[in-house]
Amino acid sequence: MMWNFALLAAIALAGPAETQASAPEAPPAEAPDRISYMGTGNGWTGGRTEWWIDRSGRGYYRTTIRHEASGRFDAGPQGFERIRAILRPLEGVRELPCDGAVTDQGTGLLSWRRGRQENTLRFDLGCNFRQPDAARERLGEAGKHVEEWARAK
């Protein structure tokens, strides 16, 4: 629990992804083969959004939240690295500490796969997170890029 809190504090201190570029980076960990996300809409709108991107930059996006859209894309290795850089502070986190939750909000899974090993961060978007929304902002930014690439196909 303390480890999760420390990681979440580090995410909050890192701030939005744009400001992290100026901070010195830790030595790169082995890159995952694939990053994927699957999340549900809230209890009122329902639906589901899912996407994945592999190390080559090829991926897929699909949503049924508010409107239905889907598409394959190829953002190249630089696209994969962009998504990885945005989500990197979350790679070691397995749970976002929650102080109570609104029960009709969406849930999600963010996964990093390396070979046969997969690490997953599970979260509830209705949580009152102890460190406000740093993880949600990063996930939103990554999802925005993936959606744009899929729609531009």
PDB file of N, CA and C in Angstrom, residues 1 16 28 35-36 46 58-59 65 72 131 136:
ATOM      1  N   MET A   1       0.823  -1.185   0.000  1.00  0.00           N
ATOM      2  CA  MET A   1       0.000   0.000   0.000  1.00  0.00           C
ATOM      3  C   MET A   1       0.870   1.252   0.000  1.00  0.00           C
ATOM      4  N   PRO A  16       1.787  16.907 -15.885  1.00  0.00           N
ATOM      5  CA  PRO A  16       1.341  16.504 -17.214  1.00  0.00           C
ATOM      6  C   PRO A  16       2.513  16.078 -18.077  1.00  0.00           C
ATOM      7  N   PRO A  28      16.146   3.937 -19.537  1.00  0.00           N
ATOM      8  CA  PRO A  28      14.947   3.275 -20.052  1.00  0.00           C
ATOM      9  C   PRO A  28      14.868   1.814 -19.650  1.00  0.00           C
ATOM     10  N   ILE A  35       1.147  -1.989 -25.635  1.00  0.00           N
ATOM     11  CA  ILE A  35       0.428  -1.277 -24.586  1.00  0.00           C
ATOM     12  C   ILE A  35      -1.036  -1.308 -24.993  1.00  0.00           C
ATOM     13  N   SER A  36      -1.918  -1.638 -24.051  1.00  0.00           N
ATOM     14  CA  SER A  36      -3.338  -1.705 -24.391  1.00  0.00           C
ATOM     15  C   SER A  36      -4.192  -1.122 -23.273  1.00  0.00           C
ATOM     16  N   GLY A  46     -22.951   4.119 -20.692  1.00  0.00           N
ATOM     17  CA  GLY A  46     -22.505   2.775 -21.054  1.00  0.00           C
ATOM     18  C   GLY A  46     -21.414   2.816 -22.095  1.00  0.00           C
ATOM     19  N   ARG A  58       1.890  -0.051 -34.968  1.00  0.00           N
ATOM     20  CA  ARG A  58       0.590  -0.496 -35.485  1.00  0.00           C
ATOM     21  C   ARG A  58      -0.360  -0.702 -34.311  1.00  0.00           C
ATOM     22  N   GLY A  59      -1.632  -0.395 -34.561  1.00  0.00           N
ATOM     23  CA  GLY A  59      -2.583  -0.551 -33.480  1.00  0.00           C
ATOM     24  C   GLY A  59      -4.018  -0.517 -33.958  1.00  0.00           C
ATOM     25  N   ILE A  65     -18.680   4.616 -26.908  1.00  0.00           N
ATOM     26  CA  ILE A  65     -19.107   5.624 -25.943  1.00  0.00           C
ATOM     27  C   ILE A  65     -19.452   6.902 -26.713  1.00  0.00           C
ATOM     28  N   ARG A  72      -7.984   0.831 -37.624  1.00  0.00           N
ATOM     29  CA  ARG A  72      -6.590   0.431 -37.458  1.00  0.00           C
ATOM     30  C   ARG A  72      -5.727   1.626 -37.818  1.00  0.00           C
ATOM     31  N   GLN A 131      -4.191  11.429  -5.029  1.00  0.00           N
ATOM     32  CA  GLN A 131      -3.386  12.364  -5.817  1.00  0.00           C
ATOM     33  C   GLN A 131      -4.214  12.701  -7.046  1.00  0.00           C
ATOM     34  N   ARG A 136      -5.322   9.925 -14.676  1.00  0.00           N
ATOM     35  CA  ARG A 136      -6.442  10.118 -15.602  1.00  0.00           C
ATOM     36  C   ARG A 136      -6.037  11.051 -16.749  1.00  0.00           C
TER      37      ARG A 136
END
